[in-house]
Amino acid sequence: MRIKFKSMATSLALCLALQAHADTLLGKVINVADGDTITVLDDTHTQHKIRLTGIDAPEKRQAFGNVSKQSLADMVAGQSVTVEWVKTDRYGRKLGKVLLAGLDCNLVQVKRGLAWHYKQYQKEQLPTDQQSYAAAEIEARSAKLGLWRDADPMPPWEFRHKP
């Protein structure tokens, strides 16, 4: 019981820390680069590259890469979104959750079978997001949605390091 309590306390502390440090960006999506990267234009006409957190979509040259990009474009291109972000990556992109009228677009990509739940970085997600993204991937896999139609889909993190 003591271990479980520590785990819950750690999760709660992480959740509060993420919420305390999260910034919010409001703007219009002016570009969809791929299934997990967009550009948002804010009201000061500043462009922000956004990498959707918690997911990893197929690369453009990979099976379902263009389908994943089109799915995200159909959802957010030209739309006003809210981005909840905590940090930037080494490429200067803000890492965030993209919300369209409250709808978690990152999660939708996973639900459609057009992105993996990026478990390598799940500790950076809120515990509730970790659970919902993991469950969405399991559901998409079992329903053989999107990339899960392939017998053995290659995760993008392996594809990127392929010789």
JSON list of N, CA and C in Angstrom, two decimals, residues 13 21 29 31-32 45 47 53 66 71 81 98 111 133-134 144 151:
[
{"chain": "A", "resi": 13, "resn": "ALA", "atom": "N", "xyz": [2.09, 14.93, -8.09]},
{"chain": "A", "resi": 13, "resn": "ALA", "atom": "CA", "xyz": [3.11, 15.99, -8.12]},
{"chain": "A", "resi": 13, "resn": "ALA", "atom": "C", "xyz": [3.50, 16.33, -9.56]},
{"chain": "A", "resi": 21, "resn": "HIS", "atom": "N", "xyz": [3.50, 24.72, -15.05]},
{"chain": "A", "resi": 21, "resn": "HIS", "atom": "CA", "xyz": [4.45, 25.23, -16.02]},
{"chain": "A", "resi": 21, "resn": "HIS", "atom": "C", "xyz": [3.90, 25.32, -17.44]},
{"chain": "A", "resi": 29, "resn": "VAL", "atom": "N", "xyz": [-4.05, 27.55, -37.40]},
{"chain": "A", "resi": 29, "resn": "VAL", "atom": "CA", "xyz": [-3.14, 26.60, -38.04]},
{"chain": "A", "resi": 29, "resn": "VAL", "atom": "C", "xyz": [-2.97, 27.01, -39.49]},
{"chain": "A", "resi": 31, "resn": "ASN", "atom": "N", "xyz": [-0.19, 25.69, -41.36]},
{"chain": "A", "resi": 31, "resn": "ASN", "atom": "CA", "xyz": [0.52, 24.63, -42.09]},
{"chain": "A", "resi": 31, "resn": "ASN", "atom": "C", "xyz": [0.47, 23.34, -41.29]},
{"chain": "A", "resi": 32, "resn": "VAL", "atom": "N", "xyz": [0.33, 22.24, -42.02]},
{"chain": "A", "resi": 32, "resn": "VAL", "atom": "CA", "xyz": [0.42, 20.90, -41.44]},
{"chain": "A", "resi": 32, "resn": "VAL", "atom": "C", "xyz": [1.58, 20.23, -42.16]},
{"chain": "A", "resi": 45, "resn": "HIS", "atom": "N", "xyz": [1.01, 37.78, -35.28]},
{"chain": "A", "resi": 45, "resn": "HIS", "atom": "CA", "xyz": [1.53, 37.31, -36.56]},
{"chain": "A", "resi": 45, "resn": "HIS", "atom": "C", "xyz": [2.88, 36.60, -36.43]},
{"chain": "A", "resi": 47, "resn": "GLN", "atom": "N", "xyz": [4.81, 33.06, -36.09]},
{"chain": "A", "resi": 47, "resn": "GLN", "atom": "CA", "xyz": [4.60, 31.65, -36.40]},
{"chain": "A", "resi": 47, "resn": "GLN", "atom": "C", "xyz": [5.28, 30.78, -35.34]},
{"chain": "A", "resi": 53, "resn": "THR", "atom": "N", "xyz": [2.55, 16.47, -28.73]},
{"chain": "A", "resi": 53, "resn": "THR", "atom": "CA", "xyz": [3.13, 15.61, -27.70]},
{"chain": "A", "resi": 53, "resn": "THR", "atom": "C", "xyz": [2.30, 14.34, -27.50]},
{"chain": "A", "resi": 66, "resn": "ASN", "atom": "N", "xyz": [1.33, 9.91, -45.41]},
{"chain": "A", "resi": 66, "resn": "ASN", "atom": "CA", "xyz": [0.48, 10.93, -46.05]},
{"chain": "A", "resi": 66, "resn": "ASN", "atom": "C", "xyz": [-0.94, 10.88, -45.54]},
{"chain": "A", "resi": 71, "resn": "SER", "atom": "N", "xyz": [-5.15, 13.44, -42.35]},
{"chain": "A", "resi": 71, "resn": "SER", "atom": "CA", "xyz": [-6.08, 13.36, -41.22]},
{"chain": "A", "resi": 71, "resn": "SER", "atom": "C", "xyz": [-5.95, 14.59, -40.33]},
{"chain": "A", "resi": 81, "resn": "VAL", "atom": "N", "xyz": [-6.89, 27.14, -32.88]},
{"chain": "A", "resi": 81, "resn": "VAL", "atom": "CA", "xyz": [-6.62, 26.10, -31.89]},
{"chain": "A", "resi": 81, "resn": "VAL", "atom": "C", "xyz": [-5.99, 26.70, -30.65]},
{"chain": "A", "resi": 98, "resn": "VAL", "atom": "N", "xyz": [-2.66, 19.88, -28.83]},
{"chain": "A", "resi": 98, "resn": "VAL", "atom": "CA", "xyz": [-3.44, 20.77, -29.67]},
{"chain": "A", "resi": 98, "resn": "VAL", "atom": "C", "xyz": [-4.92, 20.50, -29.43]},
{"chain": "A", "resi": 111, "resn": "LYS", "atom": "N", "xyz": [-6.50, 7.56, -31.95]},
{"chain": "A", "resi": 111, "resn": "LYS", "atom": "CA", "xyz": [-7.77, 6.85, -32.07]},
{"chain": "A", "resi": 111, "resn": "LYS", "atom": "C", "xyz": [-8.04, 6.41, -33.51]},
{"chain": "A", "resi": 133, "resn": "TYR", "atom": "N", "xyz": [-4.34, 7.85, -24.05]},
{"chain": "A", "resi": 133, "resn": "TYR", "atom": "CA", "xyz": [-3.59, 7.61, -25.28]},
{"chain": "A", "resi": 133, "resn": "TYR", "atom": "C", "xyz": [-3.24, 6.12, -25.41]},
{"chain": "A", "resi": 134, "resn": "ALA", "atom": "N", "xyz": [-2.83, 5.51, -24.31]},
{"chain": "A", "resi": 134, "resn": "ALA", "atom": "CA", "xyz": [-2.51, 4.07, -24.33]},
{"chain": "A", "resi": 134, "resn": "ALA", "atom": "C", "xyz": [-3.75, 3.26, -24.68]},
{"chain": "A", "resi": 144, "resn": "LYS", "atom": "N", "xyz": [-7.96, -2.69, -36.03]},
{"chain": "A", "resi": 144, "resn": "LYS", "atom": "CA", "xyz": [-7.16, -2.63, -37.27]},
{"chain": "A", "resi": 144, "resn": "LYS", "atom": "C", "xyz": [-7.44, -1.34, -38.05]},
{"chain": "A", "resi": 151, "resn": "ALA", "atom": "N", "xyz": [0.32, -5.85, -41.28]},
{"chain": "A", "resi": 151, "resn": "ALA", "atom": "CA", "xyz": [0.63, -6.98, -40.39]},
{"chain": "A", "resi": 151, "resn": "ALA", "atom": "C", "xyz": [1.67, -6.61, -39.34]}
]
